[in-house]
mmCIF file of C-alpha atoms in Angstrom:
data_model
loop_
_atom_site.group_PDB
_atom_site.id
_atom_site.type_symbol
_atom_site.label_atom_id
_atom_site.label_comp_id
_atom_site.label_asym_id
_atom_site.label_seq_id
_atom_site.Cartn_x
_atom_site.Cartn_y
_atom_site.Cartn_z
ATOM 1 C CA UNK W 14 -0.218 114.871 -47.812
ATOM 2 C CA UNK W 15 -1.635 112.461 -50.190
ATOM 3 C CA UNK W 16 -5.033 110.828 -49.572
ATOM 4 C CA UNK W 17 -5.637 107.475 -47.637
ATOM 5 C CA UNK W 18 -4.643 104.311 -50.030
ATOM 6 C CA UNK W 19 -7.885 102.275 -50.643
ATOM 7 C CA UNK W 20 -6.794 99.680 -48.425
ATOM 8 C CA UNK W 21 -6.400 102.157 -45.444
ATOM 9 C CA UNK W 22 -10.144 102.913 -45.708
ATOM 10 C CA UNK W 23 -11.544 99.514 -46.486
ATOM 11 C CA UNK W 24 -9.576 98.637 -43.240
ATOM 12 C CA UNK W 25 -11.104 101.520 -41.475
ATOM 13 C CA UNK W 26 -14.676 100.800 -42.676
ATOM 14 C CA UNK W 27 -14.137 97.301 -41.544
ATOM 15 C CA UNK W 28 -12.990 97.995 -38.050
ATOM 16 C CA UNK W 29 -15.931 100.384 -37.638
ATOM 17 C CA UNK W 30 -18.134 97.342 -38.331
ATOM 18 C CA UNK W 31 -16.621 95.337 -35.979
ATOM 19 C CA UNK W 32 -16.485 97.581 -32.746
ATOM 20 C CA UNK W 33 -20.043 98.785 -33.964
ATOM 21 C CA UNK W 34 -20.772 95.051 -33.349
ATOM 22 C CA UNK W 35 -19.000 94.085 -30.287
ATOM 23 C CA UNK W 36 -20.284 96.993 -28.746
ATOM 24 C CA UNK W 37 -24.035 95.620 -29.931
ATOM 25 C CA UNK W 38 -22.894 92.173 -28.357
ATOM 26 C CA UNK W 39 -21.966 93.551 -24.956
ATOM 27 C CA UNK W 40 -18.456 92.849 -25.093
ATOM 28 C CA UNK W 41 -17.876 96.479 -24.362
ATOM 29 C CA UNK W 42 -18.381 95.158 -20.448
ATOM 30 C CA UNK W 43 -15.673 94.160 -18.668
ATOM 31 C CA UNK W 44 -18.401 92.227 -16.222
ATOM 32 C CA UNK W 45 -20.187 90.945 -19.190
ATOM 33 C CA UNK W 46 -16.366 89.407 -20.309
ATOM 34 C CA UNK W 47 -15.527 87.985 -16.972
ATOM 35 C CA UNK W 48 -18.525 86.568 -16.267
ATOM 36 C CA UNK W 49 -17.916 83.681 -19.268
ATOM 37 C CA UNK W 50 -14.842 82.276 -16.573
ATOM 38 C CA UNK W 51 -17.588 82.391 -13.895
ATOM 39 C CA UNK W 52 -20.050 80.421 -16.046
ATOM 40 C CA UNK W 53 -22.964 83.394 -15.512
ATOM 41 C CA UNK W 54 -22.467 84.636 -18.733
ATOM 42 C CA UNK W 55 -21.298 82.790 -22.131
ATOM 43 C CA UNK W 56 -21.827 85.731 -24.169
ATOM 44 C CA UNK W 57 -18.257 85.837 -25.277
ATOM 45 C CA UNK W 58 -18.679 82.270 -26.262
ATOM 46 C CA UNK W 59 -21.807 82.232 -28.407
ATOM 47 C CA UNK W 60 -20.205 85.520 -30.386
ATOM 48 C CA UNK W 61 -17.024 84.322 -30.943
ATOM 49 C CA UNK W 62 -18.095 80.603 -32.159
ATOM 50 C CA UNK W 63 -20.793 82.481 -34.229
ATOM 51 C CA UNK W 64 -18.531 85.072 -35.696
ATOM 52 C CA UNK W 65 -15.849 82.085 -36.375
ATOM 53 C CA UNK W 66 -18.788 79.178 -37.802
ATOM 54 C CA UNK W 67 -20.153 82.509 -40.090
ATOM 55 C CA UNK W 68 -16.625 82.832 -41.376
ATOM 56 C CA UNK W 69 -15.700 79.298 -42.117
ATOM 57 C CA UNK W 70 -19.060 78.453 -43.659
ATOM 58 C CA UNK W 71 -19.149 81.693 -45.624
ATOM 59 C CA UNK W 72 -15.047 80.963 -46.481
ATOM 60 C CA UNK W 73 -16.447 77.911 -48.126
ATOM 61 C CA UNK W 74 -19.206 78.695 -49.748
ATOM 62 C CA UNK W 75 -17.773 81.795 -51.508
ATOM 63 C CA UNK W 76 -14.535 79.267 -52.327
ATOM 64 C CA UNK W 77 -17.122 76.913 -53.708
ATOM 65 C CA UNK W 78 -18.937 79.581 -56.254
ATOM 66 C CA UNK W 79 -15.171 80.495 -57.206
ATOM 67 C CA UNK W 80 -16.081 84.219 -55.549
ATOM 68 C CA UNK W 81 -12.994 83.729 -53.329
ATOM 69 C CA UNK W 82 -9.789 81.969 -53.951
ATOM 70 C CA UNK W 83 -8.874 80.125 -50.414
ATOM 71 C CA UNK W 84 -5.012 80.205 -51.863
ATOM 72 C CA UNK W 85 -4.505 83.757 -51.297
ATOM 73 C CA UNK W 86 -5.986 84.164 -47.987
ATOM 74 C CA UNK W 87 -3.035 84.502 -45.571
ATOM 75 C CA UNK W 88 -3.179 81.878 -43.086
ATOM 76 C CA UNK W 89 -1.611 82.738 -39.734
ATOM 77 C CA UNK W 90 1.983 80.669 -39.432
ATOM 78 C CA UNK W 91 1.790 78.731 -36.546
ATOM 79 C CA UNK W 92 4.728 78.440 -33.690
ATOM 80 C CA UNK W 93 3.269 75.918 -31.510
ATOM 81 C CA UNK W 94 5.091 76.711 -28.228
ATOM 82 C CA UNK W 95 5.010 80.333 -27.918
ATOM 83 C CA UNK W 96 1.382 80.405 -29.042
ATOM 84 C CA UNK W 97 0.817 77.715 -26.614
ATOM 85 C CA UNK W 98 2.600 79.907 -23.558
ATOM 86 C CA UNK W 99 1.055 82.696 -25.019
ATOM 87 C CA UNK W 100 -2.609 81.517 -24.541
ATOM 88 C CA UNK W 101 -1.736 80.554 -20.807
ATOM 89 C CA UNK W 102 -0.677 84.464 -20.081
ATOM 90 C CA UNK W 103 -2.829 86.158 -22.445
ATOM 91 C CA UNK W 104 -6.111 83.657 -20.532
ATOM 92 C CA UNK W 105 -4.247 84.630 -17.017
ATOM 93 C CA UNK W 106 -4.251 88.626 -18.322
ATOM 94 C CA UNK W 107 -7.592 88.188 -19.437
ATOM 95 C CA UNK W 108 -9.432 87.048 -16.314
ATOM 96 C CA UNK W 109 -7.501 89.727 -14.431
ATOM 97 C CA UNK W 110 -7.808 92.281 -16.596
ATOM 98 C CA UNK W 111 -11.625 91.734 -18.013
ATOM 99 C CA UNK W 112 -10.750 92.911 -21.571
ATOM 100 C CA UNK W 113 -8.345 91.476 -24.114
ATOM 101 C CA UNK W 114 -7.011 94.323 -26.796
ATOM 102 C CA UNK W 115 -10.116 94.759 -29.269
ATOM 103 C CA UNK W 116 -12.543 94.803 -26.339
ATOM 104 C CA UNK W 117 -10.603 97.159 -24.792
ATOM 105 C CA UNK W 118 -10.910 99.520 -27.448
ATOM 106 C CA UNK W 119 -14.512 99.110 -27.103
ATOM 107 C CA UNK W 120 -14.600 99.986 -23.607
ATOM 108 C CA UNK W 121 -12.576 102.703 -23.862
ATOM 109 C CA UNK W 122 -14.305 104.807 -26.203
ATOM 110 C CA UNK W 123 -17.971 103.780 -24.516
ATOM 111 C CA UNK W 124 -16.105 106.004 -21.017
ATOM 112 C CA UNK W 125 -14.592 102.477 -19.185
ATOM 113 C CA UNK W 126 -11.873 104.042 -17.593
ATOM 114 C CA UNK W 127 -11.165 100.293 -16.327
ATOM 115 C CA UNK W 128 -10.462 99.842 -19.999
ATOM 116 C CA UNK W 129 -8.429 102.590 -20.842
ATOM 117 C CA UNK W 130 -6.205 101.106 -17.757
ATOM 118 C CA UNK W 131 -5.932 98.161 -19.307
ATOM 119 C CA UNK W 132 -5.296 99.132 -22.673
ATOM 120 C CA UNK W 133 -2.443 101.123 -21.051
ATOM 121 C CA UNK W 134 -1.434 97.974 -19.733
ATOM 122 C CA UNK W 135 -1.300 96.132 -22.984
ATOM 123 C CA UNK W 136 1.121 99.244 -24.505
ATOM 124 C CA UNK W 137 3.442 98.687 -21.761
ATOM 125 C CA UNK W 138 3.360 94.818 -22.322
ATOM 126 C CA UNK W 139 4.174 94.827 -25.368
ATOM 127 C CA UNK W 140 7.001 97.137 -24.654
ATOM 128 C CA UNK W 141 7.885 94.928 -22.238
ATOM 129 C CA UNK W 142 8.577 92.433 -25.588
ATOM 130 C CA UNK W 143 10.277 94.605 -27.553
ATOM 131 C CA UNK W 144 13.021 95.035 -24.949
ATOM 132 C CA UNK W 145 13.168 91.750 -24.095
ATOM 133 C CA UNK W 146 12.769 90.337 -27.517
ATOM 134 C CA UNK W 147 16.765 89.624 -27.370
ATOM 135 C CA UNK W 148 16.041 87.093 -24.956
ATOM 136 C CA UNK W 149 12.842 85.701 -26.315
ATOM 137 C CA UNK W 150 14.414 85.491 -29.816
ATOM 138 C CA UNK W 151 14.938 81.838 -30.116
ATOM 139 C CA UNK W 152 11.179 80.739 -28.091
ATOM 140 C CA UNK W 153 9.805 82.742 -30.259
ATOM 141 C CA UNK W 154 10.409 81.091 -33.272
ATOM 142 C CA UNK W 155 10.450 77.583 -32.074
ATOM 143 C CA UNK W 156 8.539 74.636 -32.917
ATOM 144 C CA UNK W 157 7.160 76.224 -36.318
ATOM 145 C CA UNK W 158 4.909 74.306 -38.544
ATOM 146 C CA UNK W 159 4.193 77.140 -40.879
ATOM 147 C CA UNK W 160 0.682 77.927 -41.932
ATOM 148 C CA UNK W 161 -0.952 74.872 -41.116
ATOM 149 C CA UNK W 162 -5.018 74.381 -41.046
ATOM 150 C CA UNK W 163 -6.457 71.213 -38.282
ATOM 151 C CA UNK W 164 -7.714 69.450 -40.966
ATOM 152 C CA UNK W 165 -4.140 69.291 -42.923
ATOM 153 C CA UNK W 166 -2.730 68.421 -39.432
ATOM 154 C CA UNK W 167 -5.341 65.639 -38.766
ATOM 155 C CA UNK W 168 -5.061 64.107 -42.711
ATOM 156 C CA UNK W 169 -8.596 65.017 -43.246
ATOM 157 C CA UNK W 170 -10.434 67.188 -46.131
ATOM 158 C CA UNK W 171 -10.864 70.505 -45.660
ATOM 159 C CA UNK W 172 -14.735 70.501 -45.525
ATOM 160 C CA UNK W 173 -14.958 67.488 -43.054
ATOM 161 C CA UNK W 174 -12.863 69.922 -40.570
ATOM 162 C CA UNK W 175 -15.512 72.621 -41.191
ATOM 163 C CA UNK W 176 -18.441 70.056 -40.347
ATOM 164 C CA UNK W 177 -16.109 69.100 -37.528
ATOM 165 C CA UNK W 178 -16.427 72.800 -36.153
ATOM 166 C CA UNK W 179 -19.904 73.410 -37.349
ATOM 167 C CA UNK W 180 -20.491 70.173 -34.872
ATOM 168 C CA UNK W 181 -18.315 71.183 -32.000
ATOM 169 C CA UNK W 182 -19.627 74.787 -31.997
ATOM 170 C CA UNK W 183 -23.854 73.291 -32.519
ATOM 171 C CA UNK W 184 -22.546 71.068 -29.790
ATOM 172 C CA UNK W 185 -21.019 74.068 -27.684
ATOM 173 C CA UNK W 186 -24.021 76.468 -27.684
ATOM 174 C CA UNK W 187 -26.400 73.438 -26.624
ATOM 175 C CA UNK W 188 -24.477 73.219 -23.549
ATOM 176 C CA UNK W 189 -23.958 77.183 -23.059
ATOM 177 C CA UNK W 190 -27.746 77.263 -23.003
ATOM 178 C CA UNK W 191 -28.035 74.584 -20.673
ATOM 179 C CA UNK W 192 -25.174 76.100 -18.148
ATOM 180 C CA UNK W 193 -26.611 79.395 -18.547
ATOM 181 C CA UNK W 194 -29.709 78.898 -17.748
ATOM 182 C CA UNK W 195 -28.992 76.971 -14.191
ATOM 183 C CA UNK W 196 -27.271 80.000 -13.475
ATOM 184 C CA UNK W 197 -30.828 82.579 -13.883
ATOM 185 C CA UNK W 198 -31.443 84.607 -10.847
ATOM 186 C CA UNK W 199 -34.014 87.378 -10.210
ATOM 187 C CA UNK W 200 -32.152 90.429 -10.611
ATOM 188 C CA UNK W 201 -33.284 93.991 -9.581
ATOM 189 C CA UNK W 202 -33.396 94.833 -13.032
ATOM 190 C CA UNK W 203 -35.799 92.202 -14.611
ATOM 191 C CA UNK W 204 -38.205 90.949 -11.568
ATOM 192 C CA UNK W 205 -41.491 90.324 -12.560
ATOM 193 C CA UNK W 206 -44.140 92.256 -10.693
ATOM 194 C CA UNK W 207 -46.058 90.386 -8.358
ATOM 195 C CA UNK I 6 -32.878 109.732 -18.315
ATOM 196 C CA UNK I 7 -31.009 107.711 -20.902
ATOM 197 C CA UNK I 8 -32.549 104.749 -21.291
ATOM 198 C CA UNK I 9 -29.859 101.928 -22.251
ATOM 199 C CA UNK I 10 -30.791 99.163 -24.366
ATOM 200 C CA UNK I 11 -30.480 95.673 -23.913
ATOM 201 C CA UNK I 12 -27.776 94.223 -26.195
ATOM 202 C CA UNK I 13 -27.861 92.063 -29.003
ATOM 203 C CA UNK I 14 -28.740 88.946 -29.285
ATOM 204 C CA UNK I 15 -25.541 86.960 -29.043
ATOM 205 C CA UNK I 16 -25.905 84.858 -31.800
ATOM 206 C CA UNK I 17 -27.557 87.721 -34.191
ATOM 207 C CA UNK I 18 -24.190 89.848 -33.099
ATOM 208 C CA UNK I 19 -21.963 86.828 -34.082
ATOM 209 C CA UNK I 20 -23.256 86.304 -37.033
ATOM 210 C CA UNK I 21 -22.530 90.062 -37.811
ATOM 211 C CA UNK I 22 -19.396 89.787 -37.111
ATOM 212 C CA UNK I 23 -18.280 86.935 -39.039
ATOM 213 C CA UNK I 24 -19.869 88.498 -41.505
ATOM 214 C CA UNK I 25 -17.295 91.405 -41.175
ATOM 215 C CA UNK I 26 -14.704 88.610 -41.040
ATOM 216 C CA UNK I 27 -15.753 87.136 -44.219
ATOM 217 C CA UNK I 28 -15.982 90.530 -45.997
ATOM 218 C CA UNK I 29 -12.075 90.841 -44.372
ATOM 219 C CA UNK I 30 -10.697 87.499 -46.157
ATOM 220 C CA UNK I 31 -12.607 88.373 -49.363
ATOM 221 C CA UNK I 32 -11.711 92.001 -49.590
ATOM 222 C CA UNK I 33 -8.438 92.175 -47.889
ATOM 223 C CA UNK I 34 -6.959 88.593 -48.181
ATOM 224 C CA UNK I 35 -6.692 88.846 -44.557
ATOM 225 C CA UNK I 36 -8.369 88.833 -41.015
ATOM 226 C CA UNK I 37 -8.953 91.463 -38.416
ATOM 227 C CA UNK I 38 -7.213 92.361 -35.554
ATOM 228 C CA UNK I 39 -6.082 94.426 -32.739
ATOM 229 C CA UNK I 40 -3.353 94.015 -30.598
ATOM 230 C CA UNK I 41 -1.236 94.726 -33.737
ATOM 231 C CA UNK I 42 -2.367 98.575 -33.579
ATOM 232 C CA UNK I 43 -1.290 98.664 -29.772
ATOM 233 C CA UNK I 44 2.702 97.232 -30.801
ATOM 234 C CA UNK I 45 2.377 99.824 -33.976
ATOM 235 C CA UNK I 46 1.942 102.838 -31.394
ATOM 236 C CA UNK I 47 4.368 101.658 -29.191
ATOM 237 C CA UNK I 48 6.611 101.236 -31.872
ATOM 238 C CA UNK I 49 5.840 104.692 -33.232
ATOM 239 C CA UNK I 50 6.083 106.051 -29.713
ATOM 240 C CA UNK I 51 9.947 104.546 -29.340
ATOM 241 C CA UNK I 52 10.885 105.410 -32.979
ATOM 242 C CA UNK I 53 9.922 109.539 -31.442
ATOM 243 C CA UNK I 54 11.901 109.213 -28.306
ATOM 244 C CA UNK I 55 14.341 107.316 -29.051
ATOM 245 C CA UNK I 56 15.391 106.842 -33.102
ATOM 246 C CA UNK I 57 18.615 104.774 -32.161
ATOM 247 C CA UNK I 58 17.291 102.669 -29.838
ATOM 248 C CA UNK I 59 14.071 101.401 -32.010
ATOM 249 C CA UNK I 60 16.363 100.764 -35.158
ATOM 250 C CA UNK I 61 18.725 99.005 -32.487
ATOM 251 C CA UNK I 62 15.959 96.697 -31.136
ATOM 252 C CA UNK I 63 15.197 93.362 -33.847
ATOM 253 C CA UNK I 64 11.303 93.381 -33.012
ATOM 254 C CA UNK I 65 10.609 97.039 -33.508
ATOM 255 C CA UNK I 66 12.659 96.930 -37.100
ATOM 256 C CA UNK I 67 9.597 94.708 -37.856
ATOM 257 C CA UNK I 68 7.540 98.004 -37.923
ATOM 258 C CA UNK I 69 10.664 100.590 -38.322
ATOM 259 C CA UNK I 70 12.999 99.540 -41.166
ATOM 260 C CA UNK I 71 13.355 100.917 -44.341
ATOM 261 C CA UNK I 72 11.682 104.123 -42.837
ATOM 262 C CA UNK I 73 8.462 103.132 -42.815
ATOM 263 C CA UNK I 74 5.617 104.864 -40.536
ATOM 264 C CA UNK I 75 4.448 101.933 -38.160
ATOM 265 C CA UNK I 76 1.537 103.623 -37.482
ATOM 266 C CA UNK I 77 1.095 103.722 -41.464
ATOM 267 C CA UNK I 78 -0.654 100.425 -41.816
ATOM 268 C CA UNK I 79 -4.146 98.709 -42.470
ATOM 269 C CA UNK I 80 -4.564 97.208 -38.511
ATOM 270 C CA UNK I 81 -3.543 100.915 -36.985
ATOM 271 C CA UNK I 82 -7.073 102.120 -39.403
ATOM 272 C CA UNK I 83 -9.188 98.996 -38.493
ATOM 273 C CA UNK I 84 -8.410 100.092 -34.575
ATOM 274 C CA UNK I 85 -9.280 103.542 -35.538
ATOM 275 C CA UNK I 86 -12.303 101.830 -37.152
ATOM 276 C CA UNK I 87 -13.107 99.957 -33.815
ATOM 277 C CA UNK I 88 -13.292 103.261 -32.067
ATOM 278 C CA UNK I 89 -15.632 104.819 -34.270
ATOM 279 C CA UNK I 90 -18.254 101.997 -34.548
ATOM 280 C CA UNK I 91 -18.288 101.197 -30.737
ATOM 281 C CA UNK I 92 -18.755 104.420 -30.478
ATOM 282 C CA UNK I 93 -21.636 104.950 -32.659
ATOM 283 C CA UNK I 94 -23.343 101.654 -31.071
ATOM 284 C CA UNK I 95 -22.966 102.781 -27.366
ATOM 285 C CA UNK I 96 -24.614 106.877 -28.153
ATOM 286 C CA UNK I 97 -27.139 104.979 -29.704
ATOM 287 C CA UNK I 98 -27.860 102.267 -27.117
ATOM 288 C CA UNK I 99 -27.294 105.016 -24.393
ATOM 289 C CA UNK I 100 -24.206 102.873 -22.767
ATOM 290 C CA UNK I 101 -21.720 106.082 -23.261
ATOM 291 C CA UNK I 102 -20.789 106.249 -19.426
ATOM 292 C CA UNK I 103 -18.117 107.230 -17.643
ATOM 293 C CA UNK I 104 -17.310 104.004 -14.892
ATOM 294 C CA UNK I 105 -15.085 101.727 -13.572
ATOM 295 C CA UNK I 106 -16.975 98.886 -14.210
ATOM 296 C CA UNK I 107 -15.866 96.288 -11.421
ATOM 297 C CA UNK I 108 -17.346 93.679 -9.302
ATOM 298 C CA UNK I 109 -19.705 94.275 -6.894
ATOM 299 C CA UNK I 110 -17.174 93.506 -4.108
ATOM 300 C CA UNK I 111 -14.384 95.013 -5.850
ATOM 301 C CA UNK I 112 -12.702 98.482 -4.894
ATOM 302 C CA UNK I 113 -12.239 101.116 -7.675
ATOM 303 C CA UNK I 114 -8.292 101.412 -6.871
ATOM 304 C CA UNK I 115 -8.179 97.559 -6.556
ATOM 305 C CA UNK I 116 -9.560 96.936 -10.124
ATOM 306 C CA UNK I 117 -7.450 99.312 -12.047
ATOM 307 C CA UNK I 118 -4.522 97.958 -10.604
ATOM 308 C CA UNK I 119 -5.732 94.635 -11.636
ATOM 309 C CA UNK I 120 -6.807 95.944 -14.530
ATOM 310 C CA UNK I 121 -3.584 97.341 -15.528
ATOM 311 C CA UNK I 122 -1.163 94.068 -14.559
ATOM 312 C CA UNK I 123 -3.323 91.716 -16.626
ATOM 313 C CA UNK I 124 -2.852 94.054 -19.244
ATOM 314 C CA UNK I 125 0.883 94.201 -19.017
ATOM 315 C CA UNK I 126 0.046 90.038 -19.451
ATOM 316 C CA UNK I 127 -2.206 90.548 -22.426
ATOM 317 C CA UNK I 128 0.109 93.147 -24.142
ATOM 318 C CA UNK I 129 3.348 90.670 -23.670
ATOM 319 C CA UNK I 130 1.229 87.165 -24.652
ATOM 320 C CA UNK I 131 0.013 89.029 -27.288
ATOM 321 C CA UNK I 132 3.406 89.925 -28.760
ATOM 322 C CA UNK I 133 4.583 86.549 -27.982
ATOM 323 C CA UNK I 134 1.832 84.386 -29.569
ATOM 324 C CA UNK I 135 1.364 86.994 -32.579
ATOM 325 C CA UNK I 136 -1.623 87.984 -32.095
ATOM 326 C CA UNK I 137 -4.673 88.139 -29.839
ATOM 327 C CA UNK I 138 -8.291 86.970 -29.554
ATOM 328 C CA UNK I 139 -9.137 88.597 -33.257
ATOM 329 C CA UNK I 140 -6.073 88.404 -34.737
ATOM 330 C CA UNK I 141 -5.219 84.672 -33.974
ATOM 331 C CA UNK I 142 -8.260 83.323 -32.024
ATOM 332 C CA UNK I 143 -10.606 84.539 -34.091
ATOM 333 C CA UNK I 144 -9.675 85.696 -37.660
ATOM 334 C CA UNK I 145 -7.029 82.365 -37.261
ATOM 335 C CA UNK I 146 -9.848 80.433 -35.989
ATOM 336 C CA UNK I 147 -12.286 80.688 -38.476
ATOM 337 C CA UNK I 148 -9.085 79.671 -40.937
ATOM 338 C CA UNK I 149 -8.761 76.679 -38.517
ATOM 339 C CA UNK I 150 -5.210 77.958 -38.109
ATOM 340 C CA UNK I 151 -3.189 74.724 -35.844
ATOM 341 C CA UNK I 152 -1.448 77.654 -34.155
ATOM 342 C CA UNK I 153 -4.727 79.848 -33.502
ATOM 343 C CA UNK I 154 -6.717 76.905 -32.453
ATOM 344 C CA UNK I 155 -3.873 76.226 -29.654
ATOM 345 C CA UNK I 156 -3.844 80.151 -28.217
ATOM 346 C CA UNK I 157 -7.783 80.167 -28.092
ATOM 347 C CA UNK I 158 -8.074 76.777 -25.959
ATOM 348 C CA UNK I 159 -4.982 78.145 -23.973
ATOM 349 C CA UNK I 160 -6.698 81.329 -22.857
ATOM 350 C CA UNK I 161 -9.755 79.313 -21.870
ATOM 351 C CA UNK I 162 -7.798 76.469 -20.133
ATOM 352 C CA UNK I 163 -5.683 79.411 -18.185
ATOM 353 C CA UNK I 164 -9.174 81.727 -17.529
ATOM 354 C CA UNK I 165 -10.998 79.060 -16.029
ATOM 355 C CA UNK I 166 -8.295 77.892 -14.178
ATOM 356 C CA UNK I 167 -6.918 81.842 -12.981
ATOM 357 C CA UNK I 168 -10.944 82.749 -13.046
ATOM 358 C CA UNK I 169 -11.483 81.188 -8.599
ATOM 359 C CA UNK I 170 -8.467 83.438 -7.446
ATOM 360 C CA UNK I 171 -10.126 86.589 -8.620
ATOM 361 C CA UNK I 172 -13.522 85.648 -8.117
ATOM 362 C CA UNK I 173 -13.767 88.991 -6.064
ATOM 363 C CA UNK I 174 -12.693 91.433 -8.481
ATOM 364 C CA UNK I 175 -16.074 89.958 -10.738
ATOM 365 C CA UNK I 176 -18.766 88.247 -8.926
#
């Protein structure tokens, strides 16, 4: 047996930062995670544009102090089809299930034995795939642009599609605010005494 | 009595985990994920059983060929990773409990059942659009991936529109 490679643990030491702070976030909760289709509870919103505006910002200013060469980041290929198709059953499983994969995990290991159902779900989905693969073969390599950013797509510089997020997302948790507070009712748990 | 904490602020806890993101991309050259980890055990899992039929199958050789381990691998660590720091954050919030967390109208039986067929969903989408919510919407996202940017508004467009059927599995 030879050690772990120094990737292995970097990897490891990453992932135990981010279930450390999904758990933090709530997103452990498969009630917390629904509730963002019900409009009671945009949790799942705020973190995720958060998490992705950190990233992009921090992507280009590390890029622009020549810390980090944008080049050798792998960008995702895109397939627009089955990633289209794929979004409508993974948003379907999703609302059904109350946890998508990395969730799951977080649930799981904090005693959700909802989770753990679900995550046993998601093994025998993508089982499912494997055996059908054959048939999927040639949808799932259809309509490929290969890795392709919005702003290359669009014809506009790269930073002016980071404002555009920055905007969109500044924009996004205006209105999360807004929606979530019309939705604040006295619960058990946080009444005021009298 | 355990007293559980309130979580994070959401923003504070975002911020956190972009950060994670970022250290990803700079360290790595690459994002996070998850639902990688989940096709690397079940492609480990086949390869056991059933040798001939994994090296048979095109879409397991993506984890199988050339005799490699698929459980060998930088995402099958990260979701090792995930375990350990949700972990650590629940026993110190006080949130380790053993539930079915469901809807208040919801029946135990009736939730894992649901629980289980939209991840059957999740596991097969997942596969399909290569990736899931860190792998493409997320980690793709903050890349401004077209093909990320496409799954994430798809699972919101299908949620929201899925979300009134099941209204009493949640609310």
């Amino acid at each position: 047996m030879t050690g772990l490679s120094e990737s292995l643990w970097l990897a490891l030491f990453l992932g135990v930062g981010f279930g450390f702070f999904l758990e933090r976030a709530g997103l452990g909760s498969s009630v917390k995670l629904a509730a963002q289709f019900y409009l009671t509870d945009l949790a799942v919103f705020k973190v995720m544009f958060t998490a992705i505006v950190t990233a992009l910002v921090g992507l280009a200013a590390l890029s622009a102090l020549g810390v980090v060469d944008l080049a050798r980041i792998e960008l995702p290929r895109t397939f627009v089809l089955p990633q289209l198709v794929g979004g409508l059953v993974f948003g379907v499983g999703f609302v059904v299930g109350g946890y998508c994969p990395g969730t799951g995990c977080v649930g799981m290991v904090s005693g959700r034995l909802d989770a753990m159902v679900v995550v046993a779900g998601m093994l025998a989905g993508s089982f499912v795939f494997a055996e059908a693969y054959p048939l999927l073969a040639t949808f799932y390599q259809a309509t490929p642009l290969g890795p392709v950013t919005l702003p290359e797509l669009v014809g506009i510089p790269g930073w002016a599609g980071t404002l555009a997020v920055v905007a969109l997302a500044g924009g996004g948790f205006a209105l999360a605010e807004r929606i979530e507070r019309r939705h604040v009712l006295p619960s058990p748990g946080c009444q005021e005494a009298p | 009595m355990i007293v559980r904490k309130p979580y994070a602020n959401p923003y504070a806890a975002g911020v956190a985990l972009g950060l994670v993101l970022l250290t990803a991309f700079a360290v790595m050259g690459h994002g996070i994920g998850a639902s990688g980890a989940i096709a690397s055990t079940v492609a480990a899992g086949v390869e056991a059983a059933a040798p001939a039929h994994a090296d048979a199958n095109a879409y397991f050789r993506n984890w199988t060929s050339g005799g490699r381990n698929p459980l060998d691998s930088w995402i099958v660590f990260e979701v090792l990773g995930i375990f350990a720091g949700a972990f650590i954050s629940a026993a110190l919030a006080g949130r380790l409990s053993r539930t079915v967390e469901r809807g208040p109208r919801a029946l135990t039986r009736e939730r894992m059942l649901w629980g289980f067929g939209g991840g059957v969903l999740m596991g097969f989408a997942s596969r399909l659009a290569r990736g899931c919510t860190s792998g493409q919407a997320l980690t793709g996202g903050a890349l401004l991936s077209v093909g990320s940017w496409v799954f994430m508004l798809a699972i919101f467009a299908a949620g929201y529109a899925v979300a009134p059927l099941v209204r009493r599995q949640w609310t």
